[in-house]
């Protein structure tokens, strides 16, 4: 592997931005402006290596489990891959120029083992779903304890090499998604599950999600330990993790539905956040999963407990949860263990407008509840809202798709709820929109567009949408 270090220079260069008349347009920001948020509050956009870089099999890069996965016909919409994606590998200067033009302060990206970008404050993530394929083949990756050592070695290499410039590190993006989608229903690589739950050749949904999650937590804790012991004081940085959190609202006011919603929260965010704060899994999980739930040794408890300086929450959506009407099935698996029913409407009223992705409903009040819940139950940690956004279908016609008024209203309403949570005492220090540019949306390939900036996938030209200019206006610096 030839480490490729791409440093963003502080030089200014002329941009080739699409001259869009909407840059002058006056938007309704819902009363929001930079001044609505505390001094020093960071606004950024988020993306991940495989989704945007391209150059996937060039310049010495080895394959990840995603490179192998996308090769199987049928896995990805239209059998697309991230081989070229939106070529941020070459176009990063143009893209960082875009971020600056839109008044963003920070960029959250991930390192595909060895690539790194910085006049925009880098927030670097060490792992965004892309385990090296070699480790999967050698010892089944996350299912073997060896991954703890290997991940910590990789993390340490990054601290040592880039820690003079990167002051905010994150270990894993959405370990829950990694464990559930990789090992319970198997729709993501490494594509493992019990036969009953999906189309996998191997796996065990009753045990493997918990083993993978356990190793993810221990890998995170070991990397944090090394950072704190050897680098943090010298480099003056901070370290955290990204957890995805859907808000689960009880469908009715019944006790049973309330318990079901609480179980859902415990099996979702509690699975990771409980150990990271308290050194153990939530009691509900211990009671339900029992001997299938791995245990932390005494020394592991000490290592895992309080193992973050900043907690990054990816929040997009909310669902109603109810106590299922049928008895739990006798087939065991992580999702079965929740014993919770999902609903997307109440008394015939949808929970929110659906975006292109079928899991994504626009529920701004869920943002307030999710943040407030974490504040209340987990000792009011320092939170960054690290992903939030919505997608349109990939085939919307151009240039009509630049008029993304639904996205403008999505961001306005969620940001108002974020501010409300902060006004009510939540300790939130930054917000990242997903994503700056349309990119490779995992299983949906290029059939989904999450960007503030439209990308023409034929010539890879970038065109800011209305939502990009909405942020530009909202984030204008009045005093500079
Ligand atoms: C997140 C994930 C991102 C992105 C986004 C939109 O869960 O971290 O990689 O794909 O969802 O689906």
Tab-separated table of C-alpha atoms and ligand atoms in Angstrom:
chain	number	residue	atom	x	y	z
A	1	UNK	CA	0.000	0.000	0.000
A	2	UNK	CA	1.424	3.311	-0.978
A	3	UNK	CA	0.092	5.914	1.418
A	4	UNK	CA	-1.166	8.847	-0.519
A	5	UNK	CA	-1.337	12.033	1.429
A	6	UNK	CA	-3.414	14.685	-0.179
A	7	UNK	CA	-3.071	17.908	1.716
A	8	UNK	CA	-5.399	20.683	0.931
A	9	UNK	CA	-3.315	23.750	0.470
A	10	UNK	CA	-4.387	27.050	1.898
A	11	UNK	CA	-3.985	28.677	-1.435
A	12	UNK	CA	-6.945	30.185	-3.163
A	13	UNK	CA	-7.591	29.270	-6.704
A	14	UNK	CA	-10.215	30.292	-9.114
A	15	UNK	CA	-13.232	28.055	-9.059
A	16	UNK	CA	-15.048	26.704	-12.022
A	17	UNK	CA	-18.360	26.927	-10.291
A	18	UNK	CA	-21.530	26.857	-12.173
A	19	UNK	CA	-22.682	30.476	-12.284
A	20	UNK	CA	-26.100	30.005	-10.839
A	21	UNK	CA	-28.379	32.976	-10.532
A	22	UNK	CA	-29.661	31.511	-7.298
A	23	UNK	CA	-26.521	32.505	-5.490
A	24	UNK	CA	-28.126	35.949	-5.251
A	25	UNK	CA	-31.556	34.663	-4.279
A	26	UNK	CA	-33.009	35.609	-0.907
A	27	UNK	CA	-34.086	32.538	1.097
A	28	UNK	CA	-36.344	32.020	4.048
A	29	UNK	CA	-33.937	30.636	6.629
A	30	UNK	CA	-36.720	30.351	9.196
A	31	UNK	CA	-34.998	33.002	11.273
A	32	UNK	CA	-31.816	30.898	11.388
A	33	UNK	CA	-28.406	32.421	10.887
A	34	UNK	CA	-24.889	31.762	12.095
A	35	UNK	CA	-25.697	33.995	15.064
A	36	UNK	CA	-28.514	31.642	16.133
A	37	UNK	CA	-25.786	29.208	17.228
A	38	UNK	CA	-23.099	29.733	19.828
A	39	UNK	CA	-19.762	31.325	18.993
A	40	UNK	CA	-17.458	28.626	17.570
A	41	UNK	CA	-20.296	26.269	16.553
A	42	UNK	CA	-19.105	24.363	13.491
A	43	UNK	CA	-21.085	23.821	10.320
A	44	UNK	CA	-19.799	21.235	7.887
A	45	UNK	CA	-20.771	18.633	5.348
A	46	UNK	CA	-20.032	14.928	5.482
A	47	UNK	CA	-18.929	12.218	3.077
A	48	UNK	CA	-16.961	8.976	3.102
A	49	UNK	CA	-14.015	7.635	1.122
A	50	UNK	CA	-15.608	4.886	-0.914
A	51	UNK	CA	-18.660	6.989	-1.671
A	52	UNK	CA	-16.799	9.916	-3.239
A	53	UNK	CA	-13.149	9.277	-4.024
A	54	UNK	CA	-13.053	6.980	-7.027
A	55	UNK	CA	-9.589	5.691	-8.077
A	56	UNK	CA	-10.640	2.602	-6.141
A	57	UNK	CA	-8.128	0.210	-7.653
A	58	UNK	CA	-5.384	2.689	-8.476
A	59	UNK	CA	-2.324	4.255	-6.936
A	60	UNK	CA	-1.626	1.307	-4.671
A	61	UNK	CA	-4.999	1.158	-2.949
A	62	UNK	CA	-5.973	-2.376	-1.897
A	63	UNK	CA	-9.602	-3.524	-2.131
A	64	UNK	CA	-12.041	-3.258	0.774
A	65	UNK	CA	-14.992	-5.547	1.416
A	66	UNK	CA	-17.101	-3.022	-0.541
A	67	UNK	CA	-14.931	-3.358	-3.652
A	68	UNK	CA	-15.543	-7.110	-3.594
A	69	UNK	CA	-19.246	-6.800	-2.722
A	70	UNK	CA	-20.156	-4.426	-5.565
A	71	UNK	CA	-18.781	-6.885	-8.116
A	72	UNK	CA	-21.612	-9.359	-7.552
A	73	UNK	CA	-24.372	-8.555	-10.037
A	74	UNK	CA	-27.582	-7.579	-8.265
A	75	UNK	CA	-25.984	-6.195	-5.134
A	76	UNK	CA	-26.065	-2.551	-6.252
A	77	UNK	CA	-28.692	-0.661	-8.240
A	78	UNK	CA	-27.723	-0.886	-11.930
A	79	UNK	CA	-24.635	-2.846	-10.836
A	80	UNK	CA	-22.761	0.422	-10.306
A	81	UNK	CA	-19.560	0.701	-8.279
A	82	UNK	CA	-17.510	3.366	-6.515
A	83	UNK	CA	-14.617	2.720	-8.909
A	84	UNK	CA	-14.822	6.273	-10.291
A	85	UNK	CA	-17.674	7.658	-8.220
A	86	UNK	CA	-17.455	11.468	-8.307
A	87	UNK	CA	-13.663	11.459	-8.543
A	88	UNK	CA	-13.001	13.525	-5.437
A	89	UNK	CA	-9.562	11.942	-5.498
A	90	UNK	CA	-8.694	14.405	-8.270
A	91	UNK	CA	-11.342	17.065	-7.728
A	92	UNK	CA	-10.894	17.667	-4.026
A	93	UNK	CA	-9.628	21.207	-4.508
A	94	UNK	CA	-12.694	22.151	-6.502
A	95	UNK	CA	-14.879	20.478	-3.879
A	96	UNK	CA	-13.222	22.228	-0.950
A	97	UNK	CA	-13.585	25.493	-2.857
A	98	UNK	CA	-17.274	24.696	-3.115
A	99	UNK	CA	-17.527	24.126	0.627
A	100	UNK	CA	-15.867	27.444	1.291
A	101	UNK	CA	-17.970	29.255	-1.260
A	102	UNK	CA	-21.012	27.891	0.588
A	103	UNK	CA	-19.648	29.218	3.923
A	104	UNK	CA	-19.071	25.837	5.564
A	105	UNK	CA	-16.361	25.573	8.217
A	106	UNK	CA	-15.535	21.894	8.288
A	107	UNK	CA	-15.428	18.737	6.199
A	108	UNK	CA	-16.064	15.283	7.589
A	109	UNK	CA	-14.479	12.609	5.409
A	110	UNK	CA	-13.126	9.148	6.000
A	111	UNK	CA	-9.727	7.716	5.349
A	112	UNK	CA	-9.622	4.727	3.086
A	113	UNK	CA	-6.604	3.454	4.956
A	114	UNK	CA	-4.321	6.171	3.693
A	115	UNK	CA	-5.927	9.198	2.142
A	116	UNK	CA	-6.434	12.522	3.817
A	117	UNK	CA	-7.664	15.983	2.910
A	118	UNK	CA	-7.390	20.028	5.163
A	119	UNK	CA	-8.739	25.826	5.109
A	120	UNK	CA	-11.601	23.621	6.048
A	121	UNK	CA	-11.187	21.945	9.435
A	122	UNK	CA	-10.657	18.212	8.877
A	123	UNK	CA	-12.817	15.805	10.875
A	124	UNK	CA	-11.319	12.463	9.966
A	125	UNK	CA	-13.052	9.141	10.328
A	126	UNK	CA	-10.957	5.978	10.338
A	127	UNK	CA	-13.539	3.466	9.211
A	128	UNK	CA	-16.611	3.972	7.074
A	129	UNK	CA	-17.786	0.427	6.326
A	130	UNK	CA	-14.668	-0.418	4.293
A	131	UNK	CA	-12.787	-3.217	6.030
A	132	UNK	CA	-9.754	-4.352	4.014
A	133	UNK	CA	-10.788	-7.429	2.068
A	134	UNK	CA	-7.519	-9.133	3.075
A	135	UNK	CA	-8.637	-9.189	6.731
A	136	UNK	CA	-12.038	-10.571	5.837
A	137	UNK	CA	-10.380	-13.376	3.910
A	138	UNK	CA	-7.665	-14.023	6.462
A	139	UNK	CA	-9.705	-14.332	9.644
A	140	UNK	CA	-13.314	-13.300	8.919
A	141	UNK	CA	-12.623	-9.678	9.849
A	142	UNK	CA	-14.858	-8.339	12.621
A	143	UNK	CA	-15.684	-11.829	13.872
A	144	UNK	CA	-12.152	-12.394	15.163
A	145	UNK	CA	-10.527	-10.627	18.111
A	146	UNK	CA	-7.424	-10.091	16.001
A	147	UNK	CA	-9.247	-7.168	14.389
A	148	UNK	CA	-8.916	-5.199	17.657
A	149	UNK	CA	-5.139	-5.193	17.411
A	150	UNK	CA	-5.103	-4.595	13.675
A	151	UNK	CA	-7.529	-1.685	13.824
A	152	UNK	CA	-5.638	-0.065	16.686
A	153	UNK	CA	-2.362	-0.408	14.725
A	154	UNK	CA	-3.970	1.237	11.697
A	155	UNK	CA	-5.448	3.996	13.880
A	156	UNK	CA	-2.085	4.599	15.489
A	157	UNK	CA	-0.428	4.878	12.091
A	158	UNK	CA	-2.933	7.626	11.247
A	159	UNK	CA	-2.486	9.476	14.572
A	160	UNK	CA	1.265	9.391	14.130
A	161	UNK	CA	1.237	10.418	10.481
A	162	UNK	CA	-1.597	12.938	10.319
A	163	UNK	CA	-2.226	13.952	13.923
A	164	UNK	CA	-0.267	17.199	13.525
A	165	UNK	CA	-3.056	18.370	11.193
A	166	UNK	CA	-6.128	16.354	12.170
A	167	UNK	CA	-7.483	17.491	15.526
A	168	UNK	CA	-10.768	15.608	15.495
A	169	UNK	CA	-10.659	11.847	15.011
A	170	UNK	CA	-13.455	9.393	14.829
A	171	UNK	CA	-12.944	5.645	14.988
A	172	UNK	CA	-16.013	4.078	13.344
A	173	UNK	CA	-19.001	5.250	11.389
A	174	UNK	CA	-22.241	3.630	12.544
A	175	UNK	CA	-20.955	0.396	14.086
A	176	UNK	CA	-24.605	-0.610	14.551
A	177	UNK	CA	-25.184	-0.533	10.820
A	178	UNK	CA	-21.971	-2.493	10.286
A	179	UNK	CA	-23.098	-5.218	12.712
A	180	UNK	CA	-26.785	-5.351	11.729
A	181	UNK	CA	-26.588	-4.998	7.954
A	182	UNK	CA	-23.401	-7.044	7.667
A	183	UNK	CA	-24.324	-9.906	10.035
A	184	UNK	CA	-28.071	-9.916	10.827
A	185	UNK	CA	-29.865	-9.411	7.507
A	186	UNK	CA	-26.618	-9.566	5.543
A	187	UNK	CA	-27.573	-6.979	2.933
A	188	UNK	CA	-24.201	-5.216	3.290
A	189	UNK	CA	-20.791	-6.840	3.126
A	190	UNK	CA	-19.555	-9.199	4.417
A	191	UNK	CA	-23.016	-10.468	3.563
A	192	UNK	CA	-23.490	-12.940	6.430
A	193	UNK	CA	-26.751	-14.023	8.050
A	194	UNK	CA	-28.872	-17.016	9.053
A	195	UNK	CA	-30.655	-18.524	6.067
A	196	UNK	CA	-34.042	-17.400	7.435
A	197	UNK	CA	-33.112	-13.769	7.378
A	198	UNK	CA	-31.569	-13.204	4.015
A	199	UNK	CA	-29.656	-14.322	1.027
A	200	UNK	CA	-26.336	-15.305	2.602
A	201	UNK	CA	-24.163	-18.353	2.113
A	202	UNK	CA	-22.937	-18.346	5.679
A	203	UNK	CA	-23.516	-16.669	9.011
A	204	UNK	CA	-25.577	-16.725	12.193
A	205	UNK	CA	-27.870	-13.796	12.894
A	206	UNK	CA	-28.377	-14.913	16.499
A	207	UNK	CA	-24.754	-14.509	17.481
A	208	UNK	CA	-22.578	-12.827	14.855
A	209	UNK	CA	-24.069	-9.302	15.037
A	210	UNK	CA	-23.265	-9.297	18.770
A	211	UNK	CA	-19.747	-10.634	18.268
A	212	UNK	CA	-18.989	-8.116	15.519
A	213	UNK	CA	-20.396	-5.271	17.663
A	214	UNK	CA	-18.355	-6.398	20.646
A	215	UNK	CA	-15.165	-6.358	18.591
A	216	UNK	CA	-16.066	-2.948	17.132
A	217	UNK	CA	-16.473	-1.542	20.659
A	218	UNK	CA	-13.179	-3.067	21.794
A	219	UNK	CA	-11.372	-1.882	18.633
A	220	UNK	CA	-12.689	1.637	19.249
A	221	UNK	CA	-11.664	1.535	22.916
A	222	UNK	CA	-8.167	0.267	22.139
A	223	UNK	CA	-7.612	2.995	19.500
A	224	UNK	CA	-8.853	5.657	21.960
A	225	UNK	CA	-6.569	4.309	24.661
A	226	UNK	CA	-3.531	4.566	22.390
A	227	UNK	CA	-4.505	8.066	21.247
A	228	UNK	CA	-4.963	9.263	24.801
A	229	UNK	CA	-1.789	7.655	26.109
A	230	UNK	CA	0.590	8.588	23.314
A	231	UNK	CA	-0.727	11.396	21.118
A	232	UNK	CA	-3.510	13.469	22.582
A	233	UNK	CA	-1.511	15.737	24.892
A	234	UNK	CA	1.144	16.385	22.238
A	235	UNK	CA	-1.254	16.828	19.354
A	236	UNK	CA	-3.969	18.580	21.277
A	237	UNK	CA	-6.856	16.805	19.579
A	238	UNK	CA	-9.981	14.880	20.461
A	239	UNK	CA	-11.462	11.525	19.548
A	240	UNK	CA	-14.931	10.069	19.252
A	241	UNK	CA	-17.228	7.750	17.323
A	242	UNK	CA	-20.251	8.096	15.026
A	243	UNK	CA	-23.443	6.410	16.202
A	244	UNK	CA	-26.578	6.364	14.099
A	245	UNK	CA	-29.748	7.089	16.039
A	246	UNK	CA	-33.270	6.829	14.713
A	247	UNK	CA	-35.800	8.296	17.128
A	248	UNK	CA	-38.368	5.686	18.242
A	249	UNK	CA	-41.678	7.166	19.326
A	250	UNK	CA	-44.267	4.893	21.014
A	251	UNK	CA	-47.204	4.434	18.644
A	252	UNK	CA	-49.748	4.796	21.445
A	253	UNK	CA	-49.532	5.912	25.048
A	254	UNK	CA	-49.897	2.326	26.283
A	255	UNK	CA	-47.308	0.967	28.671
A	256	UNK	CA	-46.559	-1.875	26.268
A	257	UNK	CA	-45.780	0.480	23.386
A	258	UNK	CA	-43.626	2.609	25.652
A	259	UNK	CA	-41.625	-0.429	26.688
A	260	UNK	CA	-41.299	-1.538	23.076
A	261	UNK	CA	-39.968	1.899	22.053
A	262	UNK	CA	-37.494	1.827	24.923
A	263	UNK	CA	-36.310	-1.632	23.857
A	264	UNK	CA	-35.804	-0.299	20.348
A	265	UNK	CA	-33.671	2.596	21.681
A	266	UNK	CA	-31.643	0.191	23.824
A	267	UNK	CA	-31.016	-2.208	20.947
A	268	UNK	CA	-30.186	0.697	18.640
A	269	UNK	CA	-28.107	3.404	20.298
A	270	UNK	CA	-27.827	1.753	23.722
A	271	UNK	CA	-26.020	-1.241	22.248
A	272	UNK	CA	-22.978	1.008	21.723
A	273	UNK	CA	-23.522	4.117	23.824
A	274	UNK	CA	-24.267	2.247	27.038
A	275	UNK	CA	-20.887	0.450	27.042
A	276	UNK	CA	-19.068	3.623	25.956
A	277	UNK	CA	-20.548	5.573	28.876
A	278	UNK	CA	-21.201	2.942	31.547
A	279	UNK	CA	-18.950	0.013	30.567
A	280	UNK	CA	-21.795	-2.465	30.030
A	281	UNK	CA	-24.632	-3.334	27.686
A	282	UNK	CA	-28.138	-2.043	28.497
A	283	UNK	CA	-29.996	-4.195	30.996
A	284	UNK	CA	-32.780	-4.902	28.490
A	285	UNK	CA	-30.250	-6.398	26.091
A	286	UNK	CA	-28.595	-8.456	28.803
A	287	UNK	CA	-31.990	-9.875	29.762
A	288	UNK	CA	-33.108	-10.681	26.235
A	289	UNK	CA	-29.885	-11.779	24.513
A	290	UNK	CA	-28.428	-13.522	27.568
A	291	UNK	CA	-25.583	-15.925	26.802
A	292	UNK	CA	-25.436	-14.806	23.160
A	293	UNK	CA	-24.285	-11.374	24.337
A	294	UNK	CA	-20.480	-11.292	24.789
A	295	UNK	CA	-19.125	-10.010	28.101
A	296	UNK	CA	-16.466	-7.420	28.858
A	297	UNK	CA	-13.686	-8.462	31.219
A	298	UNK	CA	-12.897	-6.160	34.151
A	299	UNK	CA	-10.008	-4.510	32.348
A	300	UNK	CA	-12.114	-4.140	29.196
A	301	UNK	CA	-14.840	-2.416	31.192
A	302	UNK	CA	-12.309	0.164	32.333
A	303	UNK	CA	-11.044	0.658	28.794
A	304	UNK	CA	-14.474	0.929	27.196
A	305	UNK	CA	-16.067	3.193	29.807
A	306	UNK	CA	-15.788	6.942	28.986
A	307	UNK	CA	-13.958	6.157	25.779
A	308	UNK	CA	-14.895	9.286	23.811
A	309	UNK	CA	-14.292	13.037	24.026
A	310	UNK	CA	-17.011	13.858	21.572
A	311	UNK	CA	-20.087	11.866	20.582
A	312	UNK	CA	-21.086	12.124	16.940
A	313	UNK	CA	-24.731	11.380	16.201
A	314	UNK	CA	-25.954	10.646	12.702
A	315	UNK	CA	-29.652	11.425	12.706
A	316	UNK	CA	-32.036	11.375	9.760
A	317	UNK	CA	-35.403	9.956	10.690
A	318	UNK	CA	-37.932	8.632	13.233
A	319	UNK	CA	-40.446	5.779	13.380
A	320	UNK	CA	-43.361	4.767	15.563
A	321	UNK	CA	-42.854	1.589	17.572
A	322	UNK	CA	-45.465	-0.729	19.050
A	323	UNK	CA	-45.595	-3.934	21.023
A	324	UNK	CA	-46.082	-6.664	18.372
A	325	UNK	CA	-49.461	-8.364	18.315
A	326	UNK	CA	-47.939	-11.807	17.701
A	327	UNK	CA	-45.717	-13.808	19.983
A	328	UNK	CA	-41.998	-13.497	19.183
A	329	UNK	CA	-40.940	-15.924	16.465
A	330	UNK	CA	-38.814	-18.893	17.445
A	331	UNK	CA	-36.091	-17.990	14.993
A	332	UNK	CA	-33.456	-15.951	16.722
A	333	UNK	CA	-31.707	-12.930	15.327
A	334	UNK	CA	-30.740	-9.401	16.326
A	335	UNK	CA	-33.834	-7.736	14.855
A	336	UNK	CA	-36.065	-10.451	16.368
A	337	UNK	CA	-34.548	-9.736	19.749
A	338	UNK	CA	-35.996	-6.224	19.686
A	339	UNK	CA	-39.512	-7.669	19.675
A	340	UNK	CA	-40.825	-4.379	18.350
A	341	UNK	CA	-43.204	-3.471	15.541
A	342	UNK	CA	-42.476	-0.522	13.240
A	343	UNK	CA	-45.127	1.903	11.962
A	344	UNK	CA	-44.779	4.855	9.638
A	345	UNK	CA	-48.148	6.449	10.298
A	346	UNK	CA	-50.492	7.015	13.207
A	347	UNK	CA	-54.265	7.106	12.708
A	348	UNK	CA	-53.692	7.295	8.988
A	349	UNK	CA	-51.344	10.290	9.254
A	350	UNK	CA	-47.847	9.612	7.901
A	351	UNK	CA	-45.046	10.323	10.336
A	352	UNK	CA	-43.493	12.621	7.744
A	353	UNK	CA	-42.842	13.147	4.050
A	354	UNK	CA	-40.781	10.304	2.591
A	355	UNK	CA	-37.547	11.030	0.787
A	356	UNK	CA	-36.315	8.814	-2.052
A	357	UNK	CA	-34.758	6.260	0.326
A	358	UNK	CA	-37.544	4.144	1.704
A	359	UNK	CA	-36.235	4.338	5.274
A	360	UNK	CA	-36.080	8.133	5.312
A	361	UNK	CA	-39.076	10.106	6.589
A	362	UNK	CA	-38.831	13.826	7.338
A	363	UNK	CA	-39.555	14.094	11.059
A	364	UNK	CA	-37.883	17.235	12.441
A	365	UNK	CA	-39.250	16.839	15.974
A	366	UNK	CA	-37.443	13.488	16.174
A	367	UNK	CA	-34.158	15.413	16.073
A	368	UNK	CA	-35.145	17.282	19.243
A	369	UNK	CA	-36.187	14.080	20.976
A	370	UNK	CA	-33.118	12.079	19.933
A	371	UNK	CA	-30.686	14.725	21.188
A	372	UNK	CA	-32.626	15.354	24.371
A	373	UNK	CA	-32.746	11.609	25.077
A	374	UNK	CA	-28.971	11.264	24.767
A	375	UNK	CA	-28.473	14.323	26.963
A	376	UNK	CA	-30.738	12.927	29.651
A	377	UNK	CA	-29.665	9.294	29.678
A	378	UNK	CA	-25.969	9.567	28.952
A	379	UNK	CA	-24.686	12.413	31.116
A	380	UNK	CA	-25.058	15.289	28.616
A	381	UNK	CA	-22.023	14.478	26.464
A	382	UNK	CA	-20.417	16.877	24.020
A	383	UNK	CA	-22.380	16.067	20.838
A	384	UNK	CA	-21.721	16.776	17.184
A	385	UNK	CA	-24.726	16.211	14.934
A	386	UNK	CA	-22.568	14.535	12.335
A	387	UNK	CA	-24.965	13.482	9.562
A	388	UNK	CA	-28.370	14.743	8.515
A	389	UNK	CA	-29.952	15.122	5.102
A	390	UNK	CA	-32.330	13.644	2.515
A	391	UNK	CA	-32.144	12.171	-0.964
A	392	UNK	CA	-33.912	12.655	-4.280
A	393	UNK	CA	-34.154	10.014	-6.999
A	394	UNK	CA	-31.078	9.796	-9.177
A	395	UNK	CA	-32.976	10.240	-12.413
A	396	UNK	CA	-34.653	13.590	-11.722
A	397	UNK	CA	-34.216	15.704	-14.811
A	398	UNK	CA	-31.572	18.373	-15.011
A	399	UNK	CA	-31.633	21.290	-14.369
A	400	UNK	CA	-34.991	20.845	-12.554
A	401	UNK	CA	-33.291	18.832	-9.853
A	402	UNK	CA	-31.309	21.911	-8.843
A	403	UNK	CA	-34.568	23.371	-7.479
A	404	UNK	CA	-34.548	21.165	-4.396
A	405	UNK	CA	-37.101	23.019	-2.298
A	406	UNK	CA	-37.936	19.896	-0.263
A	407	UNK	CA	-34.318	19.666	0.811
A	408	UNK	CA	-34.284	23.355	1.783
A	409	UNK	CA	-37.347	22.809	3.933
A	410	UNK	CA	-35.847	19.605	5.379
A	411	UNK	CA	-32.680	21.367	6.541
A	412	UNK	CA	-34.539	24.429	7.821
A	413	UNK	CA	-36.935	22.399	9.928
A	414	UNK	CA	-34.290	20.021	11.345
A	415	UNK	CA	-31.904	22.844	12.185
A	416	UNK	CA	-34.665	24.683	14.045
A	417	UNK	CA	-35.208	21.576	16.146
A	418	UNK	CA	-31.480	21.250	16.733
A	419	UNK	CA	-31.393	24.833	17.967
A	420	UNK	CA	-34.413	24.178	20.200
A	421	UNK	CA	-32.620	21.207	21.778
A	422	UNK	CA	-29.564	23.393	22.351
A	423	UNK	CA	-31.668	26.233	23.800
A	424	UNK	CA	-33.030	23.620	26.196
A	425	UNK	CA	-29.527	22.720	27.336
A	426	UNK	CA	-28.129	20.082	24.971
A	427	UNK	CA	-24.376	20.360	24.609
A	428	UNK	CA	-24.016	20.365	20.781
A	429	UNK	CA	-20.947	21.884	19.162
A	430	UNK	CA	-21.318	21.171	15.457
A	431	UNK	CA	-23.584	20.105	12.602
A	432	UNK	CA	-22.696	18.295	9.379
A	433	UNK	CA	-25.000	17.972	6.375
A	434	UNK	CA	-24.904	14.728	4.428
A	435	UNK	CA	-23.612	15.350	1.875
A	436	UNK	CA	-21.774	18.095	0.045
A	437	UNK	CA	-22.077	16.308	-3.325
A	438	UNK	CA	-24.239	13.581	-4.817
A	439	UNK	CA	-22.220	10.371	-4.508
A	440	UNK	CA	-22.228	6.571	-4.456
A	441	UNK	CA	-25.103	5.743	-2.087
A	442	UNK	CA	-24.117	2.171	-1.157
A	443	UNK	CA	-26.800	-0.302	-2.284
A	444	UNK	CA	-28.616	2.413	-4.230
A	445	UNK	CA	-25.526	3.199	-6.253
A	446	UNK	CA	-26.154	6.462	-8.159
A	447	UNK	CA	-29.956	6.106	-8.114
A	448	UNK	CA	-30.097	8.332	-5.026
A	449	UNK	CA	-28.834	11.921	-4.666
A	450	UNK	CA	-28.070	13.257	-1.181
A	451	UNK	CA	-25.920	16.221	-2.302
A	452	UNK	CA	-26.250	19.967	-1.780
A	453	UNK	CA	-24.381	20.006	-5.052
A	454	UNK	CA	-25.601	18.090	-8.103
A	455	UNK	CA	-23.080	15.939	-9.915
A	456	UNK	CA	-23.511	15.067	-13.573
A	457	UNK	CA	-22.331	11.474	-13.485
A	458	UNK	CA	-21.316	11.592	-17.160
A	459	UNK	CA	-18.747	14.368	-16.994
A	460	UNK	CA	-18.610	14.735	-13.186
A	461	UNK	CA	-19.314	18.470	-13.335
A	462	UNK	CA	-20.677	19.989	-10.115
A	463	UNK	CA	-23.751	22.266	-9.914
A	464	UNK	CA	-24.878	23.747	-6.571
A	465	UNK	CA	-28.557	23.158	-5.835
A	466	UNK	CA	-30.816	25.710	-4.116
A	467	UNK	CA	-30.092	24.011	-0.783
A	468	UNK	CA	-26.384	24.798	-1.227
A	469	UNK	CA	-27.194	28.485	-1.611
A	470	UNK	CA	-29.576	28.277	1.325
A	471	UNK	CA	-26.659	27.174	3.509
A	472	UNK	CA	-24.434	29.821	1.954
A	473	UNK	CA	-26.854	32.541	3.007
A	474	UNK	CA	-27.579	31.032	6.419
A	475	UNK	CA	-23.867	30.703	7.167
A	476	UNK	CA	-22.803	34.111	5.949
A	477	UNK	CA	-20.338	35.784	8.278
A	478	UNK	CA	-21.842	39.146	9.091
A	479	UNK	CA	-18.723	40.572	10.685
A	480	UNK	CA	-16.066	39.648	8.168
B	1	LIG	C1	-25.461	6.980	6.671
B	1	LIG	C2	-24.090	6.592	6.174
B	1	LIG	C3	-23.635	7.344	4.960
B	1	LIG	C4	-24.738	7.653	3.946
B	1	LIG	C5	-26.030	8.076	4.628
B	1	LIG	C6	-27.228	8.193	3.703
B	1	LIG	O1	-25.997	5.983	7.444
B	1	LIG	O2	-23.135	6.825	7.191
B	1	LIG	O3	-22.564	6.659	4.387
B	1	LIG	O4	-24.865	6.689	3.029
B	1	LIG	O5	-26.384	7.170	5.655
B	1	LIG	O6	-27.804	6.942	3.504
